[in-house]
Coordinates of C-alpha atoms in Angstrom, one line a residue:
Chain A
M1 CA 3.5 194.9 131.7
S2 CA 7.2 194.7 132.5
Y3 CA 9.2 195.2 135.7
V4 CA 12.4 197.0 135.5
P5 CA 15.1 195.2 137.5
S6 CA 16.5 196.9 140.5
L7 CA 19.5 199.2 140.1
L8 CA 22.8 198.2 141.7
S9 CA 24.8 200.9 143.4
S10 CA 27.8 200.7 145.6
T11 CA 27.1 204.0 147.2
N12 CA 24.3 205.3 149.3
I13 CA 21.2 206.6 147.7
R14 CA 20.3 210.2 148.5
A15 CA 16.8 211.2 149.7
D16 CA 15.1 214.5 149.7
I17 CA 11.6 215.6 150.7
I18 CA 10.2 218.8 149.4
K19 CA 6.9 220.6 149.3
A20 CA 4.4 220.0 146.6
G21 CA 2.3 223.1 147.2
T22 CA -0.4 225.1 145.5
P23 CA -0.5 224.4 141.7
T24 CA 0.1 227.2 139.2
S25 CA -3.6 226.7 138.3
A26 CA -6.4 224.5 139.6
A27 CA -6.9 223.1 136.1
V28 CA -5.5 220.5 133.7
N29 CA -1.8 221.2 133.1
G30 CA -1.4 223.2 136.3
R31 CA 1.8 222.2 138.0
F32 CA 2.2 221.8 141.7
S33 CA 4.7 224.3 143.0
L34 CA 7.8 222.5 144.2
S35 CA 9.9 224.2 146.8
G36 CA 12.4 223.4 149.5
T37 CA 16.1 222.5 150.0
I38 CA 17.6 219.6 148.0
N39 CA 20.8 218.0 149.2
G40 CA 21.1 215.7 146.1
A41 CA 22.0 216.6 142.5
A42 CA 18.5 217.7 141.6
S43 CA 17.5 221.4 141.8
I44 CA 14.3 223.4 141.6
V45 CA 13.9 225.7 138.6
S46 CA 10.5 227.5 138.1
D47 CA 8.6 225.0 140.2
R48 CA 10.1 222.1 138.3
L49 CA 12.7 219.6 139.2
R50 CA 15.9 219.7 137.2
L51 CA 17.5 216.2 137.2
T52 CA 21.1 216.0 136.1
A53 CA 22.9 213.2 134.5
G54 CA 25.1 211.0 136.6
S55 CA 22.2 209.5 138.7
S56 CA 18.9 207.7 138.3
Y57 CA 15.9 209.1 140.2
H58 CA 12.8 207.6 141.8
L59 CA 10.2 210.3 142.1
E60 CA 7.0 210.3 144.2
G61 CA 4.4 213.1 144.4
S62 CA 1.7 213.3 146.9
I63 CA -0.9 216.1 146.8
L64 CA -3.6 217.4 149.1
V65 CA -7.0 218.3 147.7
Q66 CA -10.3 219.4 148.8
Q67 CA -13.5 219.3 146.8
T68 CA -16.6 220.5 148.7
A69 CA -18.9 219.6 145.8
K70 CA -17.8 215.9 146.0
N71 CA -18.6 215.4 142.3
G72 CA -15.3 214.8 140.6
A73 CA -11.9 213.1 140.4
I74 CA -8.3 214.2 139.8
T75 CA -5.3 212.5 138.3
W76 CA -1.8 213.9 138.5
Q77 CA 1.5 212.6 137.1
W78 CA 5.1 213.5 136.7
Y79 CA 5.6 215.2 133.3
D80 CA 8.9 215.4 131.5
N81 CA 8.9 219.0 130.4
T82 CA 12.2 218.5 128.4
N83 CA 10.7 215.9 126.2
S84 CA 7.0 216.9 126.5
T85 CA 5.7 213.6 127.8
Y86 CA 4.2 212.1 130.9
I87 CA 6.3 209.6 132.7
G88 CA 5.7 207.0 135.3
S89 CA 2.3 206.1 136.9
E90 CA -0.4 208.6 137.8
G91 CA -2.0 209.3 141.1
Y92 CA -5.7 209.3 141.4
M93 CA -8.4 210.4 143.8
N94 CA -12.1 210.3 143.4
L95 CA -14.3 212.3 145.7
A96 CA -17.5 211.8 143.9
T97 CA -18.7 209.1 146.2
S98 CA -17.3 207.2 149.1
F99 CA -14.1 205.3 148.5
G100 CA -16.0 202.1 149.3
S101 CA -18.1 202.3 146.2
V102 CA -16.0 204.0 143.5
A103 CA -14.9 202.0 140.5
R104 CA -11.2 202.6 141.0
V105 CA -9.0 202.8 144.0
S106 CA -5.2 203.0 143.8
R107 CA -2.3 204.4 145.7
R108 CA -2.7 208.1 146.0
V109 CA 0.7 209.0 144.8
A110 CA 2.4 209.6 141.4
C111 CA 5.6 207.7 140.8
A112 CA 8.3 207.8 138.2
L113 CA 11.7 206.2 137.6
V114 CA 14.1 208.3 135.5
L115 CA 17.1 206.4 134.6
D116 CA 20.5 208.0 134.1
S117 CA 20.5 206.8 130.6
D118 CA 17.3 208.8 129.9
I119 CA 19.0 212.0 130.8
S120 CA 21.2 213.7 128.2
T121 CA 22.6 216.6 130.3
S122 CA 19.6 217.4 132.4
M123 CA 15.8 216.8 132.4
D124 CA 13.2 219.1 133.8
V125 CA 10.2 217.4 135.3
E126 CA 7.1 218.7 136.9
L127 CA 4.2 217.4 139.0
R128 CA 1.2 218.2 136.7
I129 CA -2.6 217.9 136.9
K130 CA -3.4 215.5 134.2
S131 CA -7.2 215.5 134.5
L132 CA -9.8 217.2 136.7
T133 CA -13.5 216.7 136.7
G134 CA -16.2 218.2 138.8
S135 CA -16.4 221.6 140.5
A136 CA -15.4 223.5 143.6
W137 CA -11.9 222.2 143.9
N138 CA -9.6 223.8 146.4
L139 CA -5.9 223.1 145.8
T140 CA -4.5 225.9 147.9
I141 CA -2.0 224.7 150.5
T142 CA -2.0 226.6 153.8
A143 CA 0.5 226.5 156.6
S144 CA -1.4 223.7 158.3
G145 CA -2.5 221.8 155.3
I146 CA -5.6 222.8 153.4
S147 CA -8.4 225.2 154.3
T148 CA -8.9 225.1 158.1
F149 CA -8.2 221.4 158.5
N150 CA -5.2 220.5 160.6
Y151 CA -5.7 216.7 160.7
V152 CA -5.1 216.0 157.0
G153 CA -1.3 216.2 156.8
Y154 CA 0.8 218.0 154.4
P155 CA 1.7 217.2 150.8
S156 CA 5.2 216.4 149.6
A157 CA 7.4 215.2 146.7
R158 CA 10.1 212.7 147.4
I159 CA 13.3 212.3 145.4
L160 CA 15.4 209.1 145.8
E161 CA 18.6 209.6 143.9
I162 CA 20.7 206.6 143.0
P163 CA 24.2 207.6 141.9
T164 CA 25.4 205.7 138.9
Chain B
M1 CA 5.3 222.5 158.6
S2 CA 8.8 222.2 157.3
Y3 CA 10.8 219.6 155.4
R4 CA 13.9 218.9 157.3
Q5 CA 16.8 217.4 155.4
P6 CA 19.3 214.9 156.8
T7 CA 22.8 216.1 157.7
A8 CA 25.0 213.1 158.6
A9 CA 25.7 209.8 156.9
T10 CA 26.9 206.2 157.5
G11 CA 26.1 202.9 156.0
V12 CA 24.0 201.4 153.3
G13 CA 20.9 199.4 153.8
V14 CA 17.2 199.0 154.4
F15 CA 15.5 198.9 157.8
Y16 CA 12.0 198.4 159.1
G17 CA 9.9 198.3 162.2
Y18 CA 6.4 196.9 162.7
R19 CA 3.6 195.9 165.0
S20 CA 1.1 193.3 164.2
T21 CA -1.3 193.7 167.1
A22 CA -3.9 196.4 167.4
V23 CA -3.2 199.6 169.1
T24 CA -5.8 202.3 169.9
I25 CA -5.5 205.7 168.4
S26 CA -7.2 208.0 170.8
T27 CA -5.1 211.1 171.3
D28 CA -3.1 213.6 169.3
N29 CA 0.7 213.5 169.1
T30 CA 1.1 210.1 170.8
K31 CA 3.5 207.4 170.0
L32 CA 2.2 204.3 168.2
P33 CA 4.6 201.7 169.7
M34 CA 6.2 199.2 167.4
T35 CA 7.2 195.8 168.7
D36 CA 9.7 194.3 166.1
A37 CA 12.6 195.7 164.2
S38 CA 14.8 194.5 161.3
T39 CA 18.1 192.7 162.1
G40 CA 20.7 194.9 163.5
N41 CA 18.3 197.3 165.0
T42 CA 16.2 197.1 168.3
I43 CA 12.9 198.4 169.6
S44 CA 13.4 200.8 172.4
S45 CA 10.3 202.1 174.1
G46 CA 8.3 201.5 170.9
S47 CA 10.8 203.2 168.6
I48 CA 13.3 201.7 166.1
D49 CA 16.7 202.1 167.7
F50 CA 19.7 202.1 165.2
G51 CA 22.2 202.1 168.1
S52 CA 23.9 205.2 166.7
S53 CA 22.9 208.2 164.6
R54 CA 22.1 207.3 161.1
K55 CA 20.9 209.3 158.2
F56 CA 17.7 207.8 156.9
F57 CA 14.6 208.2 154.8
A58 CA 11.5 206.5 156.3
C59 CA 7.9 205.8 155.3
G60 CA 5.3 205.2 158.0
E61 CA 1.9 203.5 157.5
V62 CA -1.0 202.1 159.5
R63 CA -3.6 199.6 158.6
A64 CA -7.1 199.3 160.0
D65 CA -9.2 196.2 159.3
S66 CA -12.7 197.4 159.8
I67 CA -14.8 200.4 159.1
G68 CA -15.2 201.0 162.8
D69 CA -11.5 201.4 163.2
Y70 CA -11.1 203.9 160.5
Q71 CA -10.2 207.4 161.6
L72 CA -9.9 210.8 160.1
G73 CA -6.5 212.0 161.1
D74 CA -2.8 211.9 160.3
I75 CA 0.3 210.2 161.4
K76 CA 3.9 211.4 161.5
I77 CA 7.5 210.3 161.7
V78 CA 9.3 211.3 164.8
A79 CA 13.1 211.0 165.6
N80 CA 14.6 211.2 169.0
D81 CA 15.1 215.0 168.6
G82 CA 11.5 215.6 167.5
E83 CA 9.2 215.6 164.5
V84 CA 10.8 215.1 161.2
A85 CA 7.7 214.9 159.0
E86 CA 4.0 215.7 159.6
G87 CA 2.0 212.7 158.5
Y88 CA -0.6 212.3 155.9
Q89 CA -4.2 211.7 156.3
V90 CA -4.6 208.0 157.2
R91 CA -8.1 207.5 156.0
N92 CA -10.7 209.4 154.2
N93 CA -14.1 208.9 155.7
A94 CA -17.1 208.1 153.4
T95 CA -18.2 211.6 153.1
G96 CA -14.9 213.5 153.4
T97 CA -14.2 216.4 151.2
V98 CA -10.4 216.2 151.7
C99 CA -8.1 213.6 150.3
M100 CA -4.5 212.8 150.5
D101 CA -1.8 210.1 150.4
D102 CA -2.2 207.6 153.3
A103 CA 1.4 207.3 154.4
C104 CA 3.9 209.6 155.9
Y105 CA 7.5 210.2 155.0
G106 CA 10.5 211.7 156.8
T107 CA 14.2 212.1 156.7
S108 CA 16.6 212.7 159.7
S109 CA 20.0 212.0 161.1
Q110 CA 19.2 210.5 164.5
S111 CA 19.4 207.2 166.3
T112 CA 15.7 206.4 166.7
V113 CA 12.6 206.7 164.7
S114 CA 9.0 206.4 165.7
L115 CA 5.5 206.6 164.4
F116 CA 3.2 209.0 166.1
T117 CA -0.4 210.1 165.8
G118 CA -0.8 213.6 164.4
E119 CA -3.9 215.6 164.6
I120 CA -7.1 213.5 164.9
L121 CA -10.6 214.7 164.1
G122 CA -12.2 214.8 167.6
S123 CA -15.3 212.9 166.7
E124 CA -13.2 210.0 165.3
A125 CA -10.8 209.6 168.1
I126 CA -12.9 207.3 170.3
T127 CA -13.2 204.6 167.7
A128 CA -9.9 204.7 165.9
E129 CA -7.6 201.6 166.0
A130 CA -4.6 200.6 164.0
N131 CA -4.3 196.9 163.4
E132 CA -0.9 197.1 162.0
L133 CA 2.0 199.6 162.0
R134 CA 4.8 199.7 159.6
V135 CA 7.9 201.9 159.2
T136 CA 10.2 201.1 156.4
G137 CA 13.3 203.0 155.4
V138 CA 16.7 203.2 153.9
F139 CA 19.9 204.7 155.2
V140 CA 21.1 207.4 152.8
S141 CA 24.0 209.6 152.2

């Protein structure tokens, strides 16, 4: 385990919050559809984020799921589609039993730090389902959240851009 | 739900606001008042007050310290011109079928930022209590 030192910047970082909506498929390798307006250097191309050289990026992805069967778990992670590799730390949720008795509990968000030096010209990343077990998953995001629930919030992806 | 992007900019730095004493969560769309703010900012009517409009990114969280205090609902970030981000589900109950991140995030270009309750599941509202509130953020360009 190592800890990457903080990046020094003499300019403000840029922040964007976009929607991490219904995935292209409710299965492994499905990618959550990213949409919204970005003020920073990144852009959205085919549901993916295109990160351009000249900045480093801290990415977070929060998703919203429903599983009426309560018999499975999901992991999701940022995936570097340019270099075909997962990056950063995965998010994890287990709905098989109560959160008080599951073997693993962690922050329910996927995070990644993409350094400017990692980017040649640009890098396309996506928020991808890495594993999915169990049945009866609903990953369709509605106007209010998911299904008919209006008290469960709304999923998003966050981009913190640190200009080099 | 929409994702509003900031439109103005000044300054560099991190800010926070918090509350370390319990506050009851009983009604939808109600401010959860903070009591302390980072140096350079003040608390005004429970909100972090920057003193002037600043462009910011903020994360809001609540903590409950007993099962009886857990609720099924969400929280949200609110600036002085209205909601900037609907919150996320704060706590999944033991038999819940829906799961999500447990913080909320927002960006805006205003002079104050607050933490509010969002929609609370009715049967949970009478017992919910937040033992700690935190809003952390950074001024952005």
